[in-house]
PDB file of C-alpha atoms (C1' of nucleotides) in Angstrom:
ATOM      1  CA  MET S 139      40.502 106.481 105.994  1.00 74.00           C
ATOM      2  CA  PRO S 140      42.688 105.553 108.894  1.00 87.00           C
ATOM      3  CA  GLU S 141      43.378 108.377 111.333  1.00 89.00           C
ATOM      4  CA  LEU S 142      44.835 108.364 114.827  1.00 92.00           C
ATOM      5  CA  PRO S 143      42.223 106.080 116.491  1.00 91.00           C
ATOM      6  CA  GLU S 144      42.349 103.494 113.714  1.00 90.00           C
ATOM      7  CA  VAL S 145      46.154 103.433 113.696  1.00 92.00           C
ATOM      8  CA  GLU S 146      46.212 103.240 117.519  1.00 93.00           C
ATOM      9  CA  THR S 147      43.793 100.297 117.390  1.00 92.00           C
ATOM     10  CA  ILE S 148      46.051  98.465 114.944  1.00 92.00           C
ATOM     11  CA  ALA S 149      49.193  99.286 116.952  1.00 94.00           C
ATOM     12  CA  ARG S 150      47.664  97.821 120.134  1.00 93.00           C
ATOM     13  CA  LYS S 151      46.686  94.587 118.414  1.00 93.00           C
ATOM     14  CA  LEU S 152      50.017  94.212 116.633  1.00 95.00           C
ATOM     15  CA  ARG S 153      51.876  94.800 119.888  1.00 95.00           C
ATOM     16  CA  ARG S 154      50.297  91.629 121.253  1.00 95.00           C
ATOM     17  CA  ALA S 155      50.701  89.730 117.989  1.00 95.00           C
ATOM     18  CA  ILE S 156      54.240  90.374 116.801  1.00 95.00           C
ATOM     19  CA  SER S 157      56.345  91.978 119.549  1.00 97.00           C
ATOM     20  CA  GLY S 158      59.565  90.033 120.000  1.00 98.00           C
ATOM     21  CA  LYS S 159      59.291  88.213 116.674  1.00 98.00           C
ATOM     22  CA  THR S 160      62.094  88.085 114.134  1.00 98.00           C
ATOM     23  CA  VAL S 161      61.607  88.782 110.442  1.00 97.00           C
ATOM     24  CA  ALA S 162      62.395  85.742 108.326  1.00 97.00           C
ATOM     25  CA  ALA S 163      61.258  86.751 104.851  1.00 95.00           C
ATOM     26  CA  VAL S 164      59.862  89.750 103.002  1.00 95.00           C
ATOM     27  CA  TYR S 165      57.665  89.680  99.901  1.00 93.00           C
ATOM     28  CA  LEU S 166      57.103  92.924  97.970  1.00 93.00           C
ATOM     29  CA  SER S 167      54.784  93.447  95.002  1.00 91.00           C
ATOM     30  CA  GLY S 168      57.279  95.868  93.478  1.00 89.00           C
ATOM     31  CA  LEU S 169      54.550  98.415  92.731  1.00 89.00           C
ATOM     32  CA  PRO S 170      55.195 101.925  94.024  1.00 89.00           C
ATOM     33  CA  LEU S 171      53.099 103.221  96.903  1.00 91.00           C
ATOM     34  CA  ARG S 172      53.099 106.957  97.678  1.00 88.00           C
ATOM     35  CA  ARG S 173      56.803 106.581  97.061  1.00 87.00           C
ATOM     36  CA  PRO S 174      58.561 103.506  95.698  1.00 88.00           C
ATOM     37  CA  VAL S 175      59.541 101.049  98.423  1.00 91.00           C
ATOM     38  CA  ALA S 176      63.349 101.266  98.735  1.00 90.00           C
ATOM     39  CA  ALA S 177      65.363  98.466  97.168  1.00 87.00           C
ATOM     40  CA  SER S 178      67.055  97.840 100.537  1.00 92.00           C
ATOM     41  CA  PHE S 179      63.740  97.458 102.444  1.00 94.00           C
ATOM     42  CA  ALA S 180      63.649  93.668 102.513  1.00 95.00           C
ATOM     43  CA  GLU S 181      67.328  93.284 103.225  1.00 95.00           C
ATOM     44  CA  ILE S 182      67.253  95.661 106.205  1.00 95.00           C
ATOM     45  CA  LEU S 183      64.175  94.019 107.739  1.00 96.00           C
ATOM     46  CA  ARG S 184      65.393  90.452 107.408  1.00 97.00           C
ATOM     47  CA  ASN S 185      66.748  88.894 110.630  1.00 98.00           C
ATOM     48  CA  ARG S 186      65.791  91.916 112.717  1.00 98.00           C
ATOM     49  CA  ARG S 187      63.629  91.530 115.817  1.00 98.00           C
ATOM     50  CA  VAL S 188      60.546  93.657 116.495  1.00 98.00           C
ATOM     51  CA  ALA S 189      61.431  95.194 119.852  1.00 97.00           C
ATOM     52  CA  ARG S 190      58.583  97.719 120.207  1.00 96.00           C
ATOM     53  CA  ILE S 191      55.534  98.886 118.278  1.00 95.00           C
ATOM     54  CA  HIS S 192      54.030 102.316 118.675  1.00 92.00           C
ATOM     55  CA  ARG S 193      52.053 104.983 116.902  1.00 93.00           C
ATOM     56  CA  ARG S 194      53.230 108.467 116.012  1.00 93.00           C
ATOM     57  CA  GLY S 195      50.565 110.604 114.325  1.00 92.00           C
ATOM     58  CA  LYS S 196      49.128 108.292 111.677  1.00 93.00           C
ATOM     59  CA  TYR S 197      52.310 106.221 111.407  1.00 93.00           C
ATOM     60  CA  LEU S 198      52.805 102.715 112.732  1.00 94.00           C
ATOM     61  CA  VAL S 199      56.375 102.603 114.008  1.00 94.00           C
ATOM     62  CA  PHE S 200      58.193  99.287 114.505  1.00 95.00           C
ATOM     63  CA  GLU S 201      61.355  99.660 116.532  1.00 96.00           C
ATOM     64  CA  LEU S 202      63.759  96.940 115.412  1.00 97.00           C
ATOM     65  CA  GLN S 203      66.890  95.301 116.857  1.00 97.00           C
ATOM     66  CA  PRO S 204      69.616  95.717 115.706  1.00 97.00           C
ATOM     67  CA  PRO S 205      68.476  99.368 115.613  1.00 96.00           C
ATOM     68  CA  ALA S 206      66.288 100.454 112.723  1.00 95.00           C
ATOM     69  CA  PHE S 207      62.803 101.948 112.398  1.00 95.00           C
ATOM     70  CA  TRP S 208      60.240 100.383 110.102  1.00 95.00           C
ATOM     71  CA  LEU S 209      57.309 102.643 109.200  1.00 94.00           C
ATOM     72  CA  ILE S 210      53.864 101.925 107.817  1.00 94.00           C
ATOM     73  CA  HIS S 211      51.510 104.736 106.800  1.00 93.00           C
ATOM     74  CA  LEU S 212      48.102 103.507 105.639  1.00 92.00           C
ATOM     75  CA  GLY S 213      47.281 106.506 103.444  1.00 90.00           C
ATOM     76  CA  MET S 214      43.657 106.345 102.354  1.00 87.00           C
ATOM     77  CA  SER S 215      43.007 102.674 101.852  1.00 88.00           C
ATOM     78  CA  GLY S 216      45.910 100.807 103.447  1.00 91.00           C
ATOM     79  CA  ARG S 217      45.134  97.797 105.653  1.00 91.00           C
ATOM     80  CA  VAL S 218      47.282  95.384 107.597  1.00 92.00           C
ATOM     81  CA  PHE S 219      46.405  91.779 108.383  1.00 91.00           C
ATOM     82  CA  PHE S 220      48.046  89.525 110.906  1.00 93.00           C
ATOM     83  CA  TRP S 221      48.093  85.864 109.925  1.00 92.00           C
ATOM     84  CA  PRO S 222      48.996  83.559 112.848  1.00 91.00           C
ATOM     85  CA  ARG S 223      49.997  80.757 110.478  1.00 85.00           C
ATOM     86  CA  ALA S 224      51.432  82.177 107.242  1.00 66.00           C
ATOM     87  CA  THR S 225      48.243  81.520 105.281  1.00 68.00           C
ATOM     88  CA  ALA S 226      48.615  84.952 103.700  1.00 62.00           C
ATOM     89  CA  GLY S 227      48.051  84.702  99.987  1.00 76.00           C
ATOM     90  CA  VAL S 228      48.908  87.462  97.581  1.00 84.00           C
ATOM     91  CA  THR S 229      45.727  89.295  96.569  1.00 86.00           C
ATOM     92  CA  ARG S 230      45.323  91.906  93.843  1.00 85.00           C
ATOM     93  CA  HIS S 231      46.272  94.684  96.266  1.00 90.00           C
ATOM     94  CA  THR S 232      48.829  92.953  98.470  1.00 92.00           C
ATOM     95  CA  HIS S 233      52.040  94.988  98.415  1.00 93.00           C
ATOM     96  CA  ALA S 234      54.021  93.343 101.188  1.00 94.00           C
ATOM     97  CA  ILE S 235      54.057  90.200 103.313  1.00 94.00           C
ATOM     98  CA  ILE S 236      56.470  90.117 106.236  1.00 95.00           C
ATOM     99  CA  THR S 237      56.877  86.555 107.460  1.00 95.00           C
ATOM    100  CA  PHE S 238      58.289  85.904 110.938  1.00 96.00           C
ATOM    101  CA  SER S 239      60.489  83.051 112.055  1.00 96.00           C
ATOM    102  CA  ASP S 240      57.572  81.349 113.905  1.00 96.00           C
ATOM    103  CA  GLY S 241      55.587  81.141 110.656  1.00 94.00           C
ATOM    104  CA  SER S 242      53.182  84.015 111.353  1.00 95.00           C
ATOM    105  CA  ALA S 243      52.948  86.907 108.921  1.00 94.00           C
ATOM    106  CA  LEU S 244      51.916  90.522 108.477  1.00 94.00           C
ATOM    107  CA  GLU S 245      50.291  91.481 105.166  1.00 93.00           C
ATOM    108  CA  TYR S 246      49.988  95.023 103.805  1.00 93.00           C
ATOM    109  CA  ARG S 247      47.186  95.738 101.303  1.00 92.00           C
ATOM    110  CA  ASP S 248      46.473  99.087  99.718  1.00 91.00           C
ATOM    111  CA  PRO S 249      44.201  99.453  96.658  1.00 90.00           C
ATOM    112  CA  ARG S 250      44.855 103.157  96.118  1.00 88.00           C
ATOM    113  CA  ARG S 251      48.533 102.963  96.978  1.00 89.00           C
ATOM    114  CA  PHE S 252      48.615 106.241  98.893  1.00 90.00           C
ATOM    115  CA  GLY S 253      50.339 104.522 101.797  1.00 92.00           C
ATOM    116  CA  LEU S 254      54.001 104.236 102.676  1.00 93.00           C
ATOM    117  CA  LEU S 255      56.415 101.448 103.627  1.00 94.00           C
ATOM    118  CA  ALA S 256      59.869 102.552 104.684  1.00 93.00           C
ATOM    119  CA  VAL S 257      62.741 101.581 106.928  1.00 94.00           C
ATOM    120  CA  ARG S 258      65.506 103.773 108.351  1.00 93.00           C
ATOM    121  CA  GLN S 259      68.725 102.462 109.868  1.00 93.00           C
ATOM    122  CA  VAL S 260      69.158 105.045 112.607  1.00 92.00           C
ATOM    123  CA  GLN S 261      69.460 104.959 116.402  1.00 91.00           C
ATOM    124  CA  HIS S 262      66.647 107.365 117.231  1.00 90.00           C
ATOM    125  CA  THR S 263      63.355 108.569 115.704  1.00 88.00           C
ATOM    126  CA  ARG S 264      64.991 112.008 115.408  1.00 85.00           C
ATOM    127  CA  GLY S 265      66.819 110.533 112.430  1.00 87.00           C
ATOM    128  CA  VAL S 266      63.569 109.520 110.719  1.00 90.00           C
ATOM    129  CA  PRO S 267      62.458 112.496 108.602  1.00 88.00           C
ATOM    130  CA  GLU S 268      58.854 111.271 108.291  1.00 90.00           C
ATOM    131  CA  LEU S 269      58.555 111.373 112.096  1.00 91.00           C
ATOM    132  CA  SER S 270      60.729 114.330 113.013  1.00 88.00           C
ATOM    133  CA  SER S 271      58.595 116.656 110.891  1.00 87.00           C
ATOM    134  CA  LEU S 272      55.414 115.723 112.779  1.00 90.00           C
ATOM    135  CA  GLY S 273      53.756 118.107 115.209  1.00 91.00           C
ATOM    136  CA  LYS S 274      52.393 117.402 118.676  1.00 92.00           C
ATOM    137  CA  ASP S 275      50.337 114.308 119.326  1.00 92.00           C
ATOM    138  CA  PRO S 276      46.824 115.336 120.434  1.00 93.00           C
ATOM    139  CA  LEU S 277      46.801 112.635 123.116  1.00 93.00           C
ATOM    140  CA  SER S 278      50.143 113.679 124.576  1.00 92.00           C
ATOM    141  CA  ARG S 279      50.449 115.525 127.854  1.00 90.00           C
ATOM    142  CA  GLY S 280      51.712 118.701 126.187  1.00 91.00           C
ATOM    143  CA  PHE S 281      48.602 119.078 124.061  1.00 93.00           C
ATOM    144  CA  ASN S 282      46.715 121.638 126.126  1.00 94.00           C
ATOM    145  CA  SER S 283      45.009 125.022 125.769  1.00 94.00           C
ATOM    146  CA  ASP S 284      48.152 127.055 126.429  1.00 93.00           C
ATOM    147  CA  TRP S 285      50.086 125.246 123.742  1.00 93.00           C
ATOM    148  CA  LEU S 286      47.252 125.315 121.210  1.00 93.00           C
ATOM    149  CA  GLN S 287      46.598 128.989 121.857  1.00 93.00           C
ATOM    150  CA  GLY S 288      50.227 129.724 121.022  1.00 91.00           C
ATOM    151  CA  VAL S 289      49.875 127.899 117.718  1.00 91.00           C
ATOM    152  CA  LEU S 290      46.515 129.413 116.791  1.00 92.00           C
ATOM    153  CA  ARG S 291      47.405 132.989 117.695  1.00 88.00           C
ATOM    154  CA  SER S 292      50.286 132.997 115.234  1.00 86.00           C
ATOM    155  CA  THR S 293      48.284 132.262 112.108  1.00 88.00           C
ATOM    156  CA  ARG S 294      45.332 133.582 110.158  1.00 86.00           C
ATOM    157  CA  ARG S 295      44.544 130.231 108.507  1.00 88.00           C
ATOM    158  CA  ASP S 296      41.170 128.456 108.756  1.00 90.00           C
ATOM    159  CA  VAL S 297      40.999 126.377 111.924  1.00 92.00           C
ATOM    160  CA  LYS S 298      40.014 123.321 109.834  1.00 91.00           C
ATOM    161  CA  SER S 299      43.126 123.496 107.685  1.00 89.00           C
ATOM    162  CA  LEU S 300      45.389 124.032 110.683  1.00 91.00           C
ATOM    163  CA  LEU S 301      43.988 121.042 112.562  1.00 92.00           C
ATOM    164  CA  LEU S 302      44.703 118.860 109.513  1.00 91.00           C
ATOM    165  CA  ASP S 303      48.294 120.127 109.250  1.00 90.00           C
ATOM    166  CA  GLN S 304      50.397 117.172 110.424  1.00 91.00           C
ATOM    167  CA  THR S 305      53.425 119.387 111.065  1.00 90.00           C
ATOM    168  CA  LYS S 306      51.376 121.190 113.754  1.00 91.00           C
ATOM    169  CA  ILE S 307      49.180 118.427 115.188  1.00 93.00           C
ATOM    170  CA  ALA S 308      49.894 114.837 114.185  1.00 92.00           C
ATOM    171  CA  GLY S 309      47.116 112.312 113.785  1.00 92.00           C
ATOM    172  CA  LEU S 310      43.912 114.201 113.050  1.00 92.00           C
ATOM    173  CA  GLY S 311      42.197 113.647 109.708  1.00 90.00           C
ATOM    174  CA  ASN S 312      38.979 114.814 108.156  1.00 90.00           C
ATOM    175  CA  ILE S 313      36.573 112.705 110.245  1.00 89.00           C
ATOM    176  CA  TYR S 314      37.814 113.663 113.695  1.00 91.00           C
ATOM    177  CA  VAL S 315      38.470 117.315 112.845  1.00 92.00           C
ATOM    178  CA  CYS S 316      34.861 117.691 111.664  1.00 91.00           C
ATOM    179  CA  GLU S 317      33.570 115.912 114.756  1.00 92.00           C
ATOM    180  CA  ALA S 318      35.750 117.849 117.197  1.00 93.00           C
ATOM    181  CA  LEU S 319      34.752 121.217 115.691  1.00 93.00           C
ATOM    182  CA  PHE S 320      31.100 120.202 116.030  1.00 93.00           C
ATOM    183  CA  HIS S 321      31.493 119.333 119.697  1.00 94.00           C
ATOM    184  CA  ALA S 322      33.390 122.578 120.308  1.00 95.00           C
ATOM    185  CA  ARG S 323      30.678 124.505 118.375  1.00 94.00           C
ATOM    186  CA  ILE S 324      33.284 126.123 116.110  1.00 93.00           C
ATOM    187  CA  HIS S 325      32.662 126.743 112.391  1.00 92.00           C
ATOM    188  CA  PRO S 326      35.379 125.062 110.268  1.00 91.00           C
ATOM    189  CA  ALA S 327      36.129 128.255 108.325  1.00 90.00           C
ATOM    190  CA  ARG S 328      36.868 130.352 111.435  1.00 91.00           C
ATOM    191  CA  ARG S 329      40.218 132.123 111.471  1.00 90.00           C
ATOM    192  CA  CYS S 330      42.646 130.641 113.991  1.00 92.00           C
ATOM    193  CA  ASP S 331      43.755 133.980 115.438  1.00 91.00           C
ATOM    194  CA  ARG S 332      40.181 134.990 116.171  1.00 91.00           C
ATOM    195  CA  LEU S 333      39.223 132.072 118.402  1.00 93.00           C
ATOM    196  CA  SER S 334      38.579 133.010 122.007  1.00 94.00           C
ATOM    197  CA  ARG S 335      40.374 131.390 124.938  1.00 94.00           C
ATOM    198  CA  GLN S 336      37.100 129.707 125.850  1.00 95.00           C
ATOM    199  CA  GLU S 337      36.717 128.273 122.352  1.00 95.00           C
ATOM    200  CA  ILE S 338      40.290 126.983 122.381  1.00 94.00           C
ATOM    201  CA  GLU S 339      39.703 125.255 125.716  1.00 95.00           C
ATOM    202  CA  SER S 340      36.537 123.763 124.342  1.00 95.00           C
ATOM    203  CA  LEU S 341      38.382 122.577 121.232  1.00 94.00           C
ATOM    204  CA  VAL S 342      41.128 120.887 123.247  1.00 95.00           C
ATOM    205  CA  ARG S 343      38.512 119.045 125.311  1.00 95.00           C
ATOM    206  CA  ALA S 344      36.539 118.076 122.194  1.00 95.00           C
ATOM    207  CA  ILE S 345      39.579 116.686 120.361  1.00 94.00           C
ATOM    208  CA  GLY S 346      40.550 114.562 123.358  1.00 94.00           C
ATOM    209  CA  ARG S 347      37.016 113.313 123.919  1.00 94.00           C
ATOM    210  CA  VAL S 348      36.382 112.463 120.254  1.00 93.00           C
ATOM    211  CA  LEU S 349      39.689 110.604 119.880  1.00 93.00           C
ATOM    212  CA  ARG S 350      39.441 108.668 123.142  1.00 94.00           C
ATOM    213  CA  ARG S 351      35.896 107.574 122.403  1.00 92.00           C
ATOM    214  CA  ALA S 352      36.920 106.437 118.911  1.00 92.00           C
ATOM    215  CA  ILE S 353      39.800 104.405 120.342  1.00 92.00           C
ATOM    216  CA  ARG S 354      37.416 102.783 122.848  1.00 92.00           C
ATOM    217  CA  SER S 355      35.185 101.890 119.874  1.00 88.00           C
ATOM    218  CA  HIS S 356      38.190 100.483 117.951  1.00 86.00           C
ATOM    219  CA  GLY S 357      37.992 103.158 115.246  1.00 85.00           C
ATOM    220  CA  THR S 358      35.471 104.202 112.609  1.00 78.00           C
ATOM    221  CA  THR S 359      34.549 101.821 109.774  1.00 70.00           C
ATOM    222  CA  PHE S 360      32.684 102.934 106.646  1.00 68.00           C
ATOM    223  CA  SER S 361      33.782 100.294 104.208  1.00 61.00           C
ATOM    224  CA  ASP S 362      37.519  99.805 104.343  1.00 61.00           C
ATOM    225  CA  PHE S 363      38.863  99.931 107.841  1.00 66.00           C
ATOM    226  CA  THR S 364      39.379  96.792 109.857  1.00 69.00           C
ATOM    227  CA  ALA S 365      42.022  96.147 112.461  1.00 75.00           C
ATOM    228  CA  SER S 366      44.809  93.647 111.847  1.00 75.00           C
ATOM    229  CA  ASP S 367      42.569  90.789 113.020  1.00 79.00           C
ATOM    230  CA  GLY S 368      39.791  91.715 110.564  1.00 74.00           C
ATOM    231  CA  GLU S 369      37.497  93.317 113.176  1.00 75.00           C
ATOM    232  CA  PRO S 370      35.682  96.490 112.020  1.00 75.00           C
ATOM    233  CA  GLY S 371      35.440  99.543 114.274  1.00 80.00           C
ATOM    234  CA  GLY S 372      32.262 100.733 115.976  1.00 76.00           C
ATOM    235  CA  ASN S 373      32.748 104.491 116.200  1.00 78.00           C
ATOM    236  CA  GLN S 374      30.520 105.353 113.214  1.00 78.00           C
ATOM    237  CA  ARG S 375      27.481 105.350 115.527  1.00 80.00           C
ATOM    238  CA  HIS S 376      29.027 108.255 117.449  1.00 83.00           C
ATOM    239  CA  LEU S 377      29.486 110.529 114.410  1.00 87.00           C
ATOM    240  CA  ARG S 378      27.448 113.727 114.557  1.00 90.00           C
ATOM    241  CA  VAL S 379      28.346 115.518 111.306  1.00 90.00           C
ATOM    242  CA  PHE S 380      30.757 113.521 109.149  1.00 88.00           C
ATOM    243  CA  LEU S 381      29.030 112.264 105.940  1.00 85.00           C
ATOM    244  CA  ARG S 382      25.670 113.492 107.321  1.00 87.00           C
ATOM    245  CA  GLU S 383      25.018 116.280 104.805  1.00 86.00           C
ATOM    246  CA  GLY S 384      21.296 116.992 104.523  1.00 86.00           C
ATOM    247  CA  LEU S 385      20.429 115.088 107.710  1.00 87.00           C
ATOM    248  CA  ARG S 386      19.085 116.624 110.904  1.00 89.00           C
ATOM    249  CA  CYS S 387      21.486 117.863 113.520  1.00 92.00           C
ATOM    250  CA  ARG S 388      21.270 115.779 116.683  1.00 90.00           C
ATOM    251  CA  ARG S 389      21.677 118.843 118.898  1.00 91.00           C
ATOM    252  CA  CYS S 390      19.560 121.564 117.298  1.00 94.00           C
ATOM    253  CA  PRO S 391      16.760 121.811 114.686  1.00 93.00           C
ATOM    254  CA  GLY S 392      19.312 122.581 111.944  1.00 90.00           C
ATOM    255  CA  VAL S 393      20.459 120.464 108.990  1.00 90.00           C
ATOM    256  CA  ILE S 394      24.077 119.352 108.475  1.00 90.00           C
ATOM    257  CA  SER S 395      25.858 121.219 105.669  1.00 89.00           C
ATOM    258  CA  ARG S 396      28.992 120.547 103.677  1.00 87.00           C
ATOM    259  CA  LEU S 397      31.553 123.059 102.577  1.00 87.00           C
ATOM    260  CA  ARG S 398      34.699 122.577 100.513  1.00 84.00           C
ATOM    261  CA  GLN S 399      37.949 123.821 101.978  1.00 83.00           C
ATOM    262  CA  GLY S 400      40.923 123.237  99.768  1.00 77.00           C
ATOM    263  CA  ASN S 401      40.095 119.915  98.219  1.00 78.00           C
ATOM    264  CA  ARG S 402      38.440 118.463 101.320  1.00 85.00           C
ATOM    265  CA  SER S 403      34.839 118.361 102.462  1.00 87.00           C
ATOM    266  CA  SER S 404      33.958 119.885 105.808  1.00 90.00           C
ATOM    267  CA  TYR S 405      30.727 118.762 107.454  1.00 90.00           C
ATOM    268  CA  TYR S 406      29.186 121.056 110.059  1.00 91.00           C
ATOM    269  CA  CYS S 407      25.935 122.298 111.542  1.00 92.00           C
ATOM    270  CA  PRO S 408      25.200 125.938 110.632  1.00 92.00           C
ATOM    271  CA  GLY S 409      22.773 126.049 113.551  1.00 93.00           C
ATOM    272  CA  CYS S 410      25.263 125.336 116.295  1.00 91.00           C
ATOM    273  CA  GLN S 411      28.739 126.004 114.895  1.00 93.00           C
ATOM    274  CA  HIS S 412      29.668 129.683 114.643  1.00 92.00           C
TER     275      HIS S 412
ATOM    276  C1'  DG X 117      54.359 131.846 105.346  1.00 65.71           C
ATOM    277  C1'  DC X 118      50.344 130.667 103.265  1.00 65.71           C
ATOM    278  C1'  DA X 119      46.699 129.619  99.632  1.00 65.71           C
ATOM    279  C1'  DT X 120      45.741 127.211  95.610  1.00 65.71           C
ATOM    280  C1'  DT X 121      46.146 123.628  92.453  1.00 65.71           C
ATOM    281  C1'  DA X 122      47.592 119.290  90.688  1.00 65.71           C
ATOM    282  C1'  DC X 123      49.011 114.744  91.271  1.00 65.71           C
ATOM    283  C1'  DC X 124      49.294 109.942  92.841  1.00 65.71           C
ATOM    284  C1'  DC X 125      45.366 105.770  92.571  1.00 65.71           C
ATOM    285  C1'  DT X 126      41.196 102.764  92.579  1.00 65.71           C
ATOM    286  C1'  DG X 127      36.501 101.663  93.677  1.00 65.71           C
ATOM    287  C1'  DA X 128      32.008 103.262  94.184  1.00 65.71           C
ATOM    288  C1'  DA X 129      28.433 105.944  92.625  1.00 65.71           C
ATOM    289  C1'  DA X 130      26.288 108.714  89.276  1.00 65.71           C
ATOM    290  C1'  DG X 131      25.195 109.703  84.587  1.00 65.71           C
ATOM    291  C1'  DC X 132      24.049 108.351  80.067  1.00 65.71           C
TER     292       DC X 132
ATOM    293  C1'  DT Q  61      22.599  96.227  81.415  1.00 65.71           C
ATOM    294  C1'  DG Q  62      26.902  98.208  80.455  1.00 65.71           C
ATOM    295  C1'  DC Q  63      29.921 101.704  79.533  1.00 65.71           C
ATOM    296  C1'  DT Q  64      31.974 106.303  80.787  1.00 65.71           C
ATOM    297  C1'  DT Q  65      32.639 109.984  83.925  1.00 65.71           C
ATOM    298  C1'  DT Q  66      33.074 111.937  88.400  1.00 65.71           C
ATOM    299  C1'  DC Q  67      34.355 112.008  93.008  1.00 65.71           C
ATOM    300  C1'  DA Q  68      36.702 110.945  97.350  1.00 65.71           C
ATOM    301  C1'  DG Q  69      40.868 111.837 100.073  1.00 65.71           C
ATOM    302  C1'  DG Q  70      46.343 112.094 102.873  1.00 65.71           C
ATOM    303  C1'  DG Q  71      50.384 113.789 101.750  1.00 65.71           C
ATOM    304  C1'  DT Q  72      53.528 116.223  98.828  1.00 65.71           C
ATOM    305  C1'  DA Q  73      55.207 119.360  95.403  1.00 65.71           C
ATOM    306  C1'  DA Q  74      54.901 123.190  92.321  1.00 65.71           C
ATOM    307  C1'  DT Q  75      53.281 127.765  91.717  1.00 65.71           C
ATOM    308  C1'  DG Q  76      51.689 132.372  92.873  1.00 65.71           C
TER     309       DG Q  76
END
DNA sequence: GCATTACCCTGAAAGC
DNA sequence: TGCTTTCAGGGTAATG
């Protein structure tokens, strides 16, 4: 499941691979993803140049010229592949192939079809509803203890559910929230408004550390994730709680537990997270 | 505003 | 072995 570090890894590789290229042709499978791909998608992309590529939350954002924003969200099982010489064939789960004028191509595959492909003809990301509703990026300068304290103090929700709320903090998913709470020694079911200043500071540090390390490792791969060049990530060796139910904690004599919050699993150590 | 539930979808794992 | 059932999860929408 691609979260911020996986999407950042892909964005960095695509920046080298397709910046400056012009879209020549667009193939679409016609199957709906999270939402149906708009009928105008191919037409808007064609003949536009990829001016910049960046990441916002879990979105890949392609800034086009003439102005338009092309978005890819990978959902649960979305993957992108860069093919230097249009050898991309349509597989069972290929939903789009964007071919560039130099013959290279970008393929989007997504077995579960929870992802998103969209394009918006606007001048600024403010006009892109998928992006303007996103909260603060946890790697941005403004993500600090003062800001997070303001957010946490105003709600009685579980800290786990708040950290997953993309309208508050954009980019965290289940893996890195579980890991960050472990490093900050905070139980996932703790109420936001009852966290101490010290715990909030610890949480901010933990989120930054966990994300930066995962980016250095090129993301976490269980089965699905590879970057656009097919390389898997290496961050799984750094995981302390995620998917480790029943195994020994690496920090105390306890055993990792799992708890269900909403419809998501939270992994934590009852011995060192309170 | 927030919690809960359901839904979208497929592949993997578990159960029979 | 082979079939059926269950589960996983990000985002969104409906409901309470």
